[in-house]
Tab-separated table of C-alpha atoms and ligand atoms in Angstrom:
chain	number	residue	atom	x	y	z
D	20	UNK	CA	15.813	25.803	36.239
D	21	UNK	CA	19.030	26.193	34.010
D	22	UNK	CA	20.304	23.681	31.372
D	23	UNK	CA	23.032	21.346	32.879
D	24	UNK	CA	25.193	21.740	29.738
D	25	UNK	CA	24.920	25.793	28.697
D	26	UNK	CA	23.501	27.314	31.937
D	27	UNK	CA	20.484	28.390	29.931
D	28	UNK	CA	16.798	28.967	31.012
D	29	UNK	CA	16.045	24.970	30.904
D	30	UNK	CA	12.908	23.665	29.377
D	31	UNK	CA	12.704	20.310	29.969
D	32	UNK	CA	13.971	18.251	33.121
D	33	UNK	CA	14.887	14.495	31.895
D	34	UNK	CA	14.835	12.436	35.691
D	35	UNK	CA	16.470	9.098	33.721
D	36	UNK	CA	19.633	11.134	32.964
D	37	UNK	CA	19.505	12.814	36.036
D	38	UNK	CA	19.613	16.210	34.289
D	39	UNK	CA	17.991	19.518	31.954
D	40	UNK	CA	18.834	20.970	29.217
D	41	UNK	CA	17.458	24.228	27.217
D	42	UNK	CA	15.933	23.734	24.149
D	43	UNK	CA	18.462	23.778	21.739
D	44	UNK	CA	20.686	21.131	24.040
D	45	UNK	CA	17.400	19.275	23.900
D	46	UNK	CA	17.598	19.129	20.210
D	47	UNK	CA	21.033	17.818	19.816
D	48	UNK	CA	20.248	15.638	22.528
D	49	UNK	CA	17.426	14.324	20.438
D	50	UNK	CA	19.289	14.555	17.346
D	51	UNK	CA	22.425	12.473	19.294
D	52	UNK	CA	20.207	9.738	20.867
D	53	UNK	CA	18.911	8.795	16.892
D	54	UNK	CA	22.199	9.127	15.230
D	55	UNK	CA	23.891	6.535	18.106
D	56	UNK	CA	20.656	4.174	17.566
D	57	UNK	CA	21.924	4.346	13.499
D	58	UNK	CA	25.620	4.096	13.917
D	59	UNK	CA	25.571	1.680	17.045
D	60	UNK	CA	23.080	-0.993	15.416
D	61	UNK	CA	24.510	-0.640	12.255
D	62	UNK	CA	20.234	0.168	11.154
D	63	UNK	CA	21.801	1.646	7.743
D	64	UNK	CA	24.203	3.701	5.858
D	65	UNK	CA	24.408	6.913	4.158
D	66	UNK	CA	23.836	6.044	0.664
D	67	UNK	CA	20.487	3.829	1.739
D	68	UNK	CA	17.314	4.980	0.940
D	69	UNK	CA	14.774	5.100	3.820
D	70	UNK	CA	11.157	4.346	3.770
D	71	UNK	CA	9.522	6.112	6.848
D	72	UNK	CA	6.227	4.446	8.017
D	73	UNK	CA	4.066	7.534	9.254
D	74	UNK	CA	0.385	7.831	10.774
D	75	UNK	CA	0.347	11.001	11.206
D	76	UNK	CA	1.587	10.555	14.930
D	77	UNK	CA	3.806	12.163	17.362
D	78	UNK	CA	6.754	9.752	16.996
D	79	UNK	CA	6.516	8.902	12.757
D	80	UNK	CA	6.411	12.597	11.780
D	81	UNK	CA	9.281	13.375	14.577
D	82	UNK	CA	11.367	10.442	13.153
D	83	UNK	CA	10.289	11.669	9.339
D	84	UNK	CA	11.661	15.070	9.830
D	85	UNK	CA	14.757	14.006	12.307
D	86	UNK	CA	15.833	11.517	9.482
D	87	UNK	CA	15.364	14.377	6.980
D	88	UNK	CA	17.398	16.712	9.128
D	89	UNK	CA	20.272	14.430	9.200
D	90	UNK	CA	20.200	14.176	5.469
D	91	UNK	CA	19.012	10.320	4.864
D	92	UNK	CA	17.081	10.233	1.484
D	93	UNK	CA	13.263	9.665	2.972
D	94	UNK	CA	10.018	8.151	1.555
D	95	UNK	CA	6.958	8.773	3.677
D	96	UNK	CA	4.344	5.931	3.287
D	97	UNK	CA	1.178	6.235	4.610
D	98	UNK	CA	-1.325	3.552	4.969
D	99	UNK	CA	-5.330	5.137	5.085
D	100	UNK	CA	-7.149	2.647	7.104
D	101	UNK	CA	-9.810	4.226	6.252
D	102	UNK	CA	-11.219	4.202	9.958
D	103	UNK	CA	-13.977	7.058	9.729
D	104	UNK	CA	-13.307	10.804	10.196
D	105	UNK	CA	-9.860	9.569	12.449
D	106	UNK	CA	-8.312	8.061	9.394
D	107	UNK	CA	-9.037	11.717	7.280
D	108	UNK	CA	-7.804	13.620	10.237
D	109	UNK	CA	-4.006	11.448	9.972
D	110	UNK	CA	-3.973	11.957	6.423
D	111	UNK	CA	-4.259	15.362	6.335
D	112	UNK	CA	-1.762	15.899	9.095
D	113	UNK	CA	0.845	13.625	6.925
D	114	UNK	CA	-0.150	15.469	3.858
D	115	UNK	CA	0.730	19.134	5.169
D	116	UNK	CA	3.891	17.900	6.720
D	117	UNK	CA	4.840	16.532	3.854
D	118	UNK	CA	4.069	19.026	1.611
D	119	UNK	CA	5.378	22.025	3.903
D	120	UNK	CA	9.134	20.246	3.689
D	121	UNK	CA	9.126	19.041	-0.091
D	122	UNK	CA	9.572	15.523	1.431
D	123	UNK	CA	7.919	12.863	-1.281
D	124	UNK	CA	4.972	9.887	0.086
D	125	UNK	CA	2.861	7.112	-0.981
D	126	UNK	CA	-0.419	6.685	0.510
D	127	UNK	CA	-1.919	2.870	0.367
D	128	UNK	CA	-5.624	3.443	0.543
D	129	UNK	CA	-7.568	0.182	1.683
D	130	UNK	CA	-10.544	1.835	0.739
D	131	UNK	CA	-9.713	2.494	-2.688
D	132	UNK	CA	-7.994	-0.940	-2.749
D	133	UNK	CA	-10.792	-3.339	-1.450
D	134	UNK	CA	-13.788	-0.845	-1.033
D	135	UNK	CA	-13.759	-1.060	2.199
D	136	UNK	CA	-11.773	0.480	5.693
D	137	UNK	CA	-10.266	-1.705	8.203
D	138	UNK	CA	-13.632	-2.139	10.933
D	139	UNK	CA	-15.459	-3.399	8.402
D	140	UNK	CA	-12.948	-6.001	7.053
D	141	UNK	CA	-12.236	-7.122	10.453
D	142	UNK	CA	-15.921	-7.399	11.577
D	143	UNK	CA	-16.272	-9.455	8.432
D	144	UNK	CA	-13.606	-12.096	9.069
D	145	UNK	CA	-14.568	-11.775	12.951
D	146	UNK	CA	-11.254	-10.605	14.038
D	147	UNK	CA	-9.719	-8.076	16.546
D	148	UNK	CA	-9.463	-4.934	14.219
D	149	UNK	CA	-5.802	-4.217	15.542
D	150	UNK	CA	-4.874	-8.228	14.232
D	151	UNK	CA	-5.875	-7.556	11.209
D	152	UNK	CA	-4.405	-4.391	11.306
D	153	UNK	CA	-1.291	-5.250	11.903
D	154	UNK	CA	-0.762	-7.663	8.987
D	155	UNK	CA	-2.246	-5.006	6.644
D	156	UNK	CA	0.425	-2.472	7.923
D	157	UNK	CA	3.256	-4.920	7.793
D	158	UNK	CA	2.509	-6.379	4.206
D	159	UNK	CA	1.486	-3.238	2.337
D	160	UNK	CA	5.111	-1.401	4.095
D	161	UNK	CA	7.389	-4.001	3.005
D	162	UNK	CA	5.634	-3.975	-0.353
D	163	UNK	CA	5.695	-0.753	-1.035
D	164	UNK	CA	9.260	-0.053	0.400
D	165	UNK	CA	10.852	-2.813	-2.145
D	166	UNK	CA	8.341	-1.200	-4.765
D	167	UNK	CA	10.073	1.874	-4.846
D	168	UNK	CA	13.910	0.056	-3.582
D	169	UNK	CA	14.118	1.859	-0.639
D	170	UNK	CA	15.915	-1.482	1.457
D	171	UNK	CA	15.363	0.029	5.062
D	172	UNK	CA	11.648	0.384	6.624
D	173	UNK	CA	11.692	2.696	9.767
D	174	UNK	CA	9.156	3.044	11.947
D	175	UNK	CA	8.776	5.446	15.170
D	176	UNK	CA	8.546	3.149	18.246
D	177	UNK	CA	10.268	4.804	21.160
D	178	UNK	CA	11.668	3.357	24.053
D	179	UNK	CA	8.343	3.217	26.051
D	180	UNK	CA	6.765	1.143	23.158
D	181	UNK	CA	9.469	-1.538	23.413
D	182	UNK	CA	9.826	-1.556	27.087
D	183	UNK	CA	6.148	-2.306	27.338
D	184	UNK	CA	6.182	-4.789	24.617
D	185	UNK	CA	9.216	-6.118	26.376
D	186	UNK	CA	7.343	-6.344	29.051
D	187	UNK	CA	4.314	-7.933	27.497
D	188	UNK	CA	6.590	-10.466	25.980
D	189	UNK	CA	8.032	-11.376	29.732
D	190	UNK	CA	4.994	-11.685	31.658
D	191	UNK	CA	3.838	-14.208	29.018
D	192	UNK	CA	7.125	-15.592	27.948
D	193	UNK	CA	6.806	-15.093	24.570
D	194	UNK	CA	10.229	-17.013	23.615
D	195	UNK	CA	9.321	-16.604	20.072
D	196	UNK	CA	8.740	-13.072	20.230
D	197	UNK	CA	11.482	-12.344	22.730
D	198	UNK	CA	13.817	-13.493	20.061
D	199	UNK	CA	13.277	-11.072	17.211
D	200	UNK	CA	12.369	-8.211	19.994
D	201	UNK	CA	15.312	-6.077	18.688
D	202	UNK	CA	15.922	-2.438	17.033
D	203	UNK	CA	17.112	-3.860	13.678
D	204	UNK	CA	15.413	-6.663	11.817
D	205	UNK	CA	17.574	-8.121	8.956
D	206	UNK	CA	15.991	-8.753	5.385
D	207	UNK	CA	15.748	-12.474	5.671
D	208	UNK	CA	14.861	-12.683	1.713
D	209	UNK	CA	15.292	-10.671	-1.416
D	210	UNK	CA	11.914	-9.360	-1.054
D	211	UNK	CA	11.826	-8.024	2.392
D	212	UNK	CA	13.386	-5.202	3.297
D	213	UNK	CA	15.189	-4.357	6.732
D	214	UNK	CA	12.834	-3.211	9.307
D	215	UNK	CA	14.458	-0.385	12.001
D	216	UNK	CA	13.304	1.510	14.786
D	217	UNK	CA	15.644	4.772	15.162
D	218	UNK	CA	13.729	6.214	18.065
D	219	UNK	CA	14.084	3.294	20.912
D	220	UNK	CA	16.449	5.657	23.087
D	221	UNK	CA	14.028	7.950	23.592
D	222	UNK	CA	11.165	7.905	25.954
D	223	UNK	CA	7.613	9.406	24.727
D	224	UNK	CA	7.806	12.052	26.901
D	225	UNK	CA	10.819	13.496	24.605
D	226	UNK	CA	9.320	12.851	21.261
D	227	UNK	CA	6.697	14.912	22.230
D	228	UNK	CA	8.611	17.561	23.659
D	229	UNK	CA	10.864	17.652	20.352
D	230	UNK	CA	8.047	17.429	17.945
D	231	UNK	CA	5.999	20.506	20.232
D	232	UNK	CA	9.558	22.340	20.761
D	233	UNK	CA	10.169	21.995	16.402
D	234	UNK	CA	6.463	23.156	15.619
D	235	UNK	CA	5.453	19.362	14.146
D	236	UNK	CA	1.369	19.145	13.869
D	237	UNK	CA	0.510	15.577	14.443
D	238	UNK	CA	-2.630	14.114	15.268
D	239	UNK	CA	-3.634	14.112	19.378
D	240	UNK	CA	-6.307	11.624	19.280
D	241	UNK	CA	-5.674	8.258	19.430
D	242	UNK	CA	-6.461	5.163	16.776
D	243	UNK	CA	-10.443	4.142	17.885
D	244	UNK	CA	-9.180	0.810	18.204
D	245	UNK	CA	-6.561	1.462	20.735
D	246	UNK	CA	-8.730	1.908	24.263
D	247	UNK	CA	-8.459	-0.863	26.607
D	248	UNK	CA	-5.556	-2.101	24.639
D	249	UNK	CA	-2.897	-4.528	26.664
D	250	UNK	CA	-0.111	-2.093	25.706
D	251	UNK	CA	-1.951	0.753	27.426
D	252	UNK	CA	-2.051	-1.484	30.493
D	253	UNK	CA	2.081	-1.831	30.378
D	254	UNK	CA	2.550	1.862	29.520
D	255	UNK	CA	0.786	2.704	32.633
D	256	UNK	CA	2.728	0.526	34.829
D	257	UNK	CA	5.825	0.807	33.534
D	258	UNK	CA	5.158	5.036	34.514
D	259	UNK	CA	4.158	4.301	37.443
D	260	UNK	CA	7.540	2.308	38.303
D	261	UNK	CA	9.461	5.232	36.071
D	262	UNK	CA	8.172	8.152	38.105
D	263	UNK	CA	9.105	5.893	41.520
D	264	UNK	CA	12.272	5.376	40.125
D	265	UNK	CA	14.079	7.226	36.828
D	266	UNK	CA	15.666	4.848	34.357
D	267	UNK	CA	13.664	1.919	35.051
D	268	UNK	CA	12.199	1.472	31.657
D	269	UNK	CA	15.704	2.438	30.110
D	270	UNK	CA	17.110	-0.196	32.415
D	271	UNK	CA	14.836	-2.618	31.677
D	272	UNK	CA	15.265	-2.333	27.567
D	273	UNK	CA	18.627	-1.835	27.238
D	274	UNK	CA	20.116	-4.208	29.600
D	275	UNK	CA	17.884	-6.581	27.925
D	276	UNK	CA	19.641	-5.965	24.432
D	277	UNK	CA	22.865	-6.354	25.746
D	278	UNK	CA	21.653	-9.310	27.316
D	279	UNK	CA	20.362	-10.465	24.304
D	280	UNK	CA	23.380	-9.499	22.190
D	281	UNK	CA	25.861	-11.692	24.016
D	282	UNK	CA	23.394	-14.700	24.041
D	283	UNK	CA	22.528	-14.666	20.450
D	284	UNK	CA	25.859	-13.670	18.584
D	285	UNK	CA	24.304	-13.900	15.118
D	286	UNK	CA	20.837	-12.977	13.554
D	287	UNK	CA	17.536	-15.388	14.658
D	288	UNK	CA	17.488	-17.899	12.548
D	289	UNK	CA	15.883	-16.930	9.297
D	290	UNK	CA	12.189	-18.537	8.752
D	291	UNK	CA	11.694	-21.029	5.931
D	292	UNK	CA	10.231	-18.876	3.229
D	293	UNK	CA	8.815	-19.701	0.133
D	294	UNK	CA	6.338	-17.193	-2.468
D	295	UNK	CA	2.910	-16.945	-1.766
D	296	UNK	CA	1.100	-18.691	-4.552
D	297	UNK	CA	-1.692	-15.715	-4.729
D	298	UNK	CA	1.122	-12.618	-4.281
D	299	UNK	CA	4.097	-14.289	-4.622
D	300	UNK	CA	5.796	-12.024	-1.650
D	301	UNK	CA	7.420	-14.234	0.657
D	302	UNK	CA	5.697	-16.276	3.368
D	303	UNK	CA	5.646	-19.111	5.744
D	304	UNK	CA	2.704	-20.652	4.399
D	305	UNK	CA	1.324	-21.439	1.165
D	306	UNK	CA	-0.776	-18.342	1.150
D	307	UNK	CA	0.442	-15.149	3.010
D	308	UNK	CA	-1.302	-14.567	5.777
D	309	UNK	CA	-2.178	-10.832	4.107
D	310	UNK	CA	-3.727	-12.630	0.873
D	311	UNK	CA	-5.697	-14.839	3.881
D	312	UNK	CA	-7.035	-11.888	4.793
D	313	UNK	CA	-7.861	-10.394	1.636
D	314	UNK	CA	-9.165	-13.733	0.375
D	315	UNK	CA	-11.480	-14.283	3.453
D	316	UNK	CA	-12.920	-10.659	2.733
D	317	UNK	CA	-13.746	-10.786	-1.059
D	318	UNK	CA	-16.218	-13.850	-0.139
D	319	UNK	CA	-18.026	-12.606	2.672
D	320	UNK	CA	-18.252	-9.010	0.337
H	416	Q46	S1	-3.770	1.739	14.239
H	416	Q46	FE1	-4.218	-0.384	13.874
H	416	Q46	FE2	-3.093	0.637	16.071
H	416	Q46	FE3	-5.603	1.354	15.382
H	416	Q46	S2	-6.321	-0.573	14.528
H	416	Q46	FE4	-5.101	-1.132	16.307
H	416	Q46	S3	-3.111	-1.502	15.459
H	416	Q46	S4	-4.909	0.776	17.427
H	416	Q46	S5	-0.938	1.026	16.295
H	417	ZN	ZN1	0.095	-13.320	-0.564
Protein backbone atom coordinates (compact mmCIF):
# COMPACT_ATOMS: atom_id res chain seq x y z
CA UNK A 1 0.00 0.00 0.00
CA UNK A 2 1.73 3.38 -1.02
CA UNK A 3 0.67 6.92 0.09
CA UNK A 4 -1.59 8.60 -2.61
CA UNK A 5 0.32 11.90 -2.24
CA UNK A 6 4.36 10.82 -1.93
CA UNK A 7 4.27 7.18 -3.18
CA UNK A 8 5.53 6.14 0.23
CA UNK A 9 5.04 2.83 2.21
CA UNK A 10 1.32 3.99 3.40
CA UNK A 11 0.21 3.49 6.92
CA UNK A 12 -3.10 4.28 7.16
CA UNK A 13 -5.97 3.83 4.45
CA UNK A 14 -8.77 6.70 5.08
CA UNK A 15 -12.10 4.98 2.95
CA UNK A 16 -14.12 8.63 3.47
CA UNK A 17 -11.46 10.36 1.30
CA UNK A 18 -11.13 7.60 -0.82
CA UNK A 19 -7.36 7.49 -0.25
CA UNK A 20 -3.72 6.68 2.02
CA UNK A 21 -1.21 8.46 2.96
CA UNK A 22 2.29 7.61 4.84
CA UNK A 23 2.77 8.84 8.03
CA UNK A 24 4.15 12.04 7.70
CA UNK A 25 1.22 12.99 4.91
CA UNK A 26 -0.95 11.70 7.72
CA UNK A 27 0.36 14.31 9.98
CA UNK A 28 -0.12 17.30 7.85
CA UNK A 29 -3.27 15.86 6.98
CA UNK A 30 -4.12 15.94 10.63
CA UNK A 31 -2.42 19.08 11.21
CA UNK A 32 -4.55 20.63 7.89
CA UNK A 33 -8.00 19.24 8.91
CA UNK A 34 -7.55 21.40 12.59
CA UNK A 35 -6.07 24.47 11.16
CA UNK A 36 -9.26 24.68 8.39
CA UNK A 37 -11.72 23.89 11.49
CA UNK A 38 -9.80 27.31 13.15
CA UNK A 39 -9.59 29.51 10.15
CA UNK A 40 -12.99 28.37 8.49
CA UNK A 41 -15.20 28.89 11.78
CA UNK A 42 -13.44 31.75 12.71
CA UNK A 43 -12.98 29.41 16.52
CA UNK A 44 -10.07 32.08 17.35
CA UNK A 45 -7.09 34.06 16.48
CA UNK A 46 -3.49 34.05 16.99
CA UNK A 47 -3.03 36.32 19.80
CA UNK A 48 -6.00 34.33 21.92
CA UNK A 49 -5.16 32.36 24.65
CA UNK A 50 -6.57 28.79 24.67
CA UNK A 51 -7.82 26.79 27.52
CA UNK A 52 -7.67 23.03 26.50
CA UNK A 53 -10.16 20.79 28.44
CA UNK A 54 -8.18 17.38 28.83
CA UNK A 55 -9.09 13.90 30.56
CA UNK A 56 -6.38 12.34 29.86
CA UNK A 57 -8.01 10.86 26.58
CA UNK A 58 -7.12 10.06 23.12
CA UNK A 59 -8.69 13.14 21.49
CA UNK A 60 -7.88 16.11 24.53
CA UNK A 61 -4.16 15.24 24.73
CA UNK A 62 -4.06 14.93 20.66
CA UNK A 63 -5.84 18.36 20.43
CA UNK A 64 -3.44 19.70 23.54
CA UNK A 65 -0.31 18.92 21.72
CA UNK A 66 -1.73 19.70 17.94
CA UNK A 67 -2.73 23.23 19.31
CA UNK A 68 0.75 23.45 20.89
CA UNK A 69 2.38 22.43 17.65
CA UNK A 70 0.74 25.12 15.77
CA UNK A 71 1.93 27.63 18.28
CA UNK A 72 -1.53 28.78 20.09
CA UNK A 73 -0.63 29.80 23.74
CA UNK A 74 -2.34 26.59 25.72
CA UNK A 75 -3.70 26.03 29.27
CA UNK A 76 -4.45 22.42 30.10
CA UNK A 77 -7.31 22.11 32.71
CA UNK A 78 -8.05 19.09 34.18
CA UNK A 79 -11.04 18.30 36.19
CA UNK A 80 -10.29 15.02 38.90
CA UNK A 81 -13.62 13.50 39.30
CA UNK A 82 -12.30 11.73 41.62
CA UNK A 83 -13.97 8.40 40.28
CA UNK A 84 -11.73 5.66 42.09
CA UNK A 85 -8.39 4.31 40.77
CA UNK A 86 -9.82 5.53 36.90
CA UNK A 87 -9.77 9.13 37.93
CA UNK A 88 -5.75 8.62 39.34
CA UNK A 89 -4.95 6.72 36.23
CA UNK A 90 -6.21 10.18 33.86
CA UNK A 91 -4.38 12.34 36.07
CA UNK A 92 -1.30 10.88 35.86
CA UNK A 93 -1.46 10.46 32.13
CA UNK A 94 -2.27 14.45 31.90
CA UNK A 95 0.42 15.11 34.38
CA UNK A 96 3.39 13.37 32.36
CA UNK A 97 2.19 14.87 29.16
CA UNK A 98 2.20 17.90 30.50
CA UNK A 99 5.20 17.90 32.18
CA UNK A 100 7.26 16.06 29.30
CA UNK A 101 6.33 19.31 26.87
CA UNK A 102 6.68 22.27 29.49
CA UNK A 103 2.98 22.93 28.66
CA UNK A 104 1.33 24.70 32.03
CA UNK A 105 -2.38 23.07 33.76
CA UNK A 106 -4.84 23.50 36.42
CA UNK A 107 -6.33 20.58 37.97
CA UNK A 108 -9.99 21.21 39.72
CA UNK A 109 -10.14 18.49 42.30
CA UNK A 110 -13.86 17.77 43.47
CA UNK A 111 -12.48 15.83 46.08
CA UNK A 112 -10.43 18.36 47.59
CA UNK A 113 -13.25 20.85 46.82
CA UNK A 114 -16.38 19.14 48.40
CA UNK A 115 -14.76 15.96 50.03
CA UNK A 116 -16.19 13.94 47.94
CA UNK A 117 -15.81 12.31 43.98
CA UNK A 118 -18.51 12.48 41.53
CA UNK A 119 -20.50 8.70 42.34
CA UNK A 120 -20.97 9.68 45.52
CA UNK A 121 -22.41 13.20 44.88
CA UNK A 122 -24.62 11.86 42.30
CA UNK A 123 -25.90 8.86 44.37
CA UNK A 124 -26.62 11.51 46.95
CA UNK A 125 -28.83 13.84 44.91
CA UNK A 126 -30.18 10.55 43.07
CA UNK A 127 -29.00 11.50 39.72
CA UNK A 128 -27.41 9.84 36.60
CA UNK A 129 -23.62 10.31 37.47
CA UNK A 130 -22.88 11.51 33.78
CA UNK A 131 -25.87 14.54 34.49
CA UNK A 132 -24.27 15.62 37.10
CA UNK A 133 -21.19 15.26 35.50
CA UNK A 134 -21.69 17.21 32.90
CA UNK A 135 -22.68 20.41 34.73
CA UNK A 136 -19.61 19.96 36.99
CA UNK A 137 -17.36 19.84 33.81
CA UNK A 138 -19.08 22.70 32.11
CA UNK A 139 -19.15 25.16 35.20
CA UNK A 140 -15.74 24.50 36.74
CA UNK A 141 -14.16 24.95 32.63
CA UNK A 142 -15.73 28.15 32.00
CA UNK A 143 -14.71 29.22 35.48
CA UNK A 144 -11.51 28.45 35.43
CA UNK A 145 -10.84 29.52 31.73
CA UNK A 146 -12.12 33.30 32.57
CA UNK A 147 -10.05 32.78 35.93
CA UNK A 148 -6.95 32.74 34.26
CA UNK A 149 -8.46 35.08 30.82
CA UNK A 150 -7.92 32.57 28.50
CA UNK A 151 -11.46 33.66 26.26
CA UNK A 152 -11.56 30.34 24.13
CA UNK A 153 -12.44 26.79 25.85
CA UNK A 154 -11.54 23.84 23.46
CA UNK A 155 -12.47 20.64 23.90
CA UNK A 156 -11.58 17.33 21.76
CA UNK A 157 -14.89 16.06 20.26
CA UNK A 158 -14.22 14.60 16.85
CA UNK A 159 -16.41 14.16 14.13
CA UNK A 160 -17.85 10.77 15.34
CA UNK A 161 -18.88 12.47 18.69
CA UNK A 162 -20.98 15.09 16.87
CA UNK A 163 -22.34 12.91 14.22
CA UNK A 164 -23.72 10.67 16.92
CA UNK A 165 -24.93 13.46 19.00
CA UNK A 166 -26.32 14.77 15.77
CA UNK A 167 -27.85 11.90 15.48
CA UNK A 168 -29.19 11.60 18.97
CA UNK A 169 -30.55 15.05 18.60
CA UNK A 170 -32.58 13.87 15.22
CA UNK A 171 -34.09 10.77 16.29
CA UNK A 172 -35.56 12.75 19.22
CA UNK A 173 -35.87 16.11 17.64
CA UNK A 174 -34.18 17.94 20.00
CA UNK A 175 -35.00 21.52 18.32
CA UNK A 176 -33.42 23.10 21.24
CA UNK A 177 -30.36 21.24 21.08
CA UNK A 178 -30.21 21.07 17.31
CA UNK A 179 -29.86 24.78 17.45
CA UNK A 180 -26.65 25.36 19.36
CA UNK A 181 -25.26 21.82 17.84
CA UNK A 182 -22.34 23.74 16.19
CA UNK A 183 -18.30 23.79 16.30
CA UNK A 184 -18.11 27.32 17.78
CA UNK A 185 -20.23 28.55 20.65
CA UNK A 186 -20.10 32.40 21.09
CA UNK A 187 -19.57 33.98 24.67
CA UNK A 188 -23.10 35.09 25.19
CA UNK A 189 -21.92 37.21 28.45
CA UNK A 190 -18.82 38.76 29.87
CA UNK A 191 -18.32 35.83 31.98
CA UNK A 192 -18.44 32.98 29.63
CA UNK A 193 -15.96 32.28 27.48
CA UNK A 194 -16.22 30.85 23.79
CA UNK A 195 -16.54 27.19 23.72
CA UNK A 196 -14.74 25.35 20.37
CA UNK A 197 -14.28 22.04 19.16
CA UNK A 198 -11.07 22.01 16.71
CA UNK A 199 -11.19 18.31 16.07
CA UNK A 200 -14.87 17.81 14.36
CA UNK A 201 -13.18 16.97 10.85
CA UNK A 202 -11.68 14.18 12.02
CA UNK A 203 -13.09 10.80 12.64
CA UNK A 204 -11.83 8.74 15.88
CA UNK A 205 -10.23 6.39 13.96
CA UNK A 206 -7.54 9.28 12.99
CA UNK A 207 -7.09 10.77 16.37
CA UNK A 208 -6.02 7.63 17.42
CA UNK A 209 -3.85 6.88 14.69
CA UNK A 210 -2.13 10.47 15.14
CA UNK A 211 -1.87 10.33 18.84
CA UNK A 212 -0.28 6.31 18.46
CA UNK A 213 1.77 7.53 15.20
CA UNK A 214 3.22 10.92 17.61
CA UNK A 215 3.97 8.60 20.73
CA UNK A 216 0.92 10.41 22.97
CA UNK A 217 0.17 8.05 26.24
CA UNK A 218 -3.43 8.52 27.01
CA UNK A 219 -5.59 6.54 29.03
CA UNK A 220 -7.33 3.19 27.12
CA UNK A 221 -9.99 2.51 29.53
CA UNK A 222 -13.01 4.14 29.42
CA UNK A 223 -14.93 6.59 32.16
CA UNK A 224 -16.93 3.71 34.57
CA UNK A 225 -19.88 5.61 33.88
CA UNK A 226 -19.83 5.37 30.19
CA UNK A 227 -21.13 1.48 29.46
CA UNK A 228 -24.50 1.20 28.13
CA UNK A 229 -24.40 4.85 27.40
CA UNK A 230 -26.95 6.18 24.44
CA UNK A 231 -23.92 7.64 22.63
CA UNK A 232 -22.29 4.21 22.50
CA UNK A 233 -25.51 3.01 20.90
CA UNK A 234 -25.11 5.87 17.93
CA UNK A 235 -21.35 5.29 17.62
CA UNK A 236 -22.06 1.78 16.80
CA UNK A 237 -24.57 2.44 14.23
CA UNK A 238 -23.32 5.17 12.71
CA UNK A 239 -19.95 2.43 11.99
CA UNK A 240 -21.91 0.15 10.94
CA UNK A 241 -23.50 2.54 8.13
CA UNK A 242 -19.67 4.10 7.73
CA UNK A 243 -18.01 0.79 6.97
CA UNK A 244 -21.22 0.02 4.37
CA UNK A 245 -20.64 3.18 2.98
CA UNK A 246 -17.40 5.79 3.50
CA UNK A 247 -18.36 9.36 4.25
CA UNK A 248 -21.61 8.77 5.70
CA UNK A 249 -20.96 10.24 9.06
CA UNK A 250 -18.91 13.13 7.31
CA UNK A 251 -21.96 13.55 5.13
CA UNK A 252 -24.25 13.52 7.64
CA UNK A 253 -22.35 16.39 9.95
CA UNK A 254 -21.22 18.57 7.57
CA UNK A 255 -24.04 18.91 5.26
CA UNK A 256 -25.92 19.51 8.35
CA UNK A 257 -23.74 22.69 9.21
CA UNK A 258 -24.07 24.05 6.00
CA UNK A 259 -27.56 23.40 6.30
CA UNK A 260 -27.66 25.01 9.38
CA UNK A 261 -25.48 27.96 8.35
CA UNK A 262 -27.77 29.21 5.62
CA UNK A 263 -30.92 28.79 7.87
CA UNK A 264 -29.65 30.58 10.84
CA UNK A 265 -27.49 33.56 9.41
CA UNK A 266 -26.63 34.93 12.86
CA UNK A 267 -25.75 33.37 16.34
CA UNK A 268 -28.90 31.47 18.43
CA UNK A 269 -30.39 33.81 20.18
CA UNK A 270 -28.52 34.54 23.36
CA UNK A 271 -30.37 33.16 26.70
CA UNK A 272 -31.64 35.67 29.25
CA UNK A 273 -28.88 35.67 31.79
CA UNK A 274 -28.68 37.12 34.97
CA UNK A 275 -25.80 36.25 38.17
CA UNK A 276 -26.40 33.49 40.24
CA UNK A 277 -27.22 34.85 43.65
CA UNK A 278 -24.90 32.00 45.44
CA UNK A 279 -21.80 32.30 42.61
CA UNK A 280 -22.70 35.09 40.83
CA UNK A 281 -21.50 33.34 37.32
CA UNK A 282 -24.13 33.73 34.92
CA UNK A 283 -27.31 31.64 34.74
CA UNK A 284 -30.81 31.16 33.63
CA UNK A 285 -32.17 30.76 36.92
CA UNK A 286 -31.87 32.31 40.16
CA UNK A 287 -29.39 29.75 41.31
CA UNK A 288 -27.00 28.06 38.75
CA UNK A 289 -27.82 24.89 38.18
CA UNK A 290 -23.92 23.96 39.39
CA UNK A 291 -24.57 25.80 42.90
CA UNK A 292 -28.05 23.42 42.73
CA UNK A 293 -25.94 20.80 42.73
CA UNK A 294 -23.50 21.76 45.19
CA UNK A 295 -26.27 23.06 47.45
CA UNK A 296 -28.32 19.76 47.26
CA UNK A 297 -24.99 17.89 48.30
CA UNK A 298 -23.78 19.91 51.40
CA UNK A 299 -27.32 18.91 53.08
CA UNK A 300 -27.56 15.41 52.44
CA UNK A 301 -23.44 15.39 53.62
S1 LIG B 1 -16.63 11.34 32.27
FE1 LIG B 1 -18.50 12.12 33.14
FE2 LIG B 1 -18.23 11.00 30.73
FE3 LIG B 1 -17.72 9.56 32.96
S2 LIG B 1 -19.26 10.41 34.32
FE4 LIG B 1 -20.25 10.24 32.33
S3 LIG B 1 -19.94 12.23 31.44
S4 LIG B 1 -18.92 8.88 31.19
S5 LIG B 1 -17.61 12.08 28.92
ZN1 LIG C 1 -24.03 29.47 41.07
Amino acid sequence: MRCRKCSSKAIIRLPRHNTTFCASCFSTYVLDQVTRAIKDDRMFRRDEGVAVAVSGGKDSLALWAILAHLGYRTLGLHIDLGIGEYSGRSYRKVEAFAQARGLPFVVHSLRETHGMGLSEMADGIHRPPCSACGVIKRYNMNAIAAQYEMPVLATGHNLDDEASRLLGNVLHWQDDYLEKQSPVLPNSHPQLVRKVKPLYRLAEREIAAWAVLHKIDYIVEECPNAGGSKMLLYKDVLNRLEHAAPGTKHQFYLQFLERQKARVQKAPAAPDLRACTTCGQPSTAEVCSYCKLVGTFRVLK
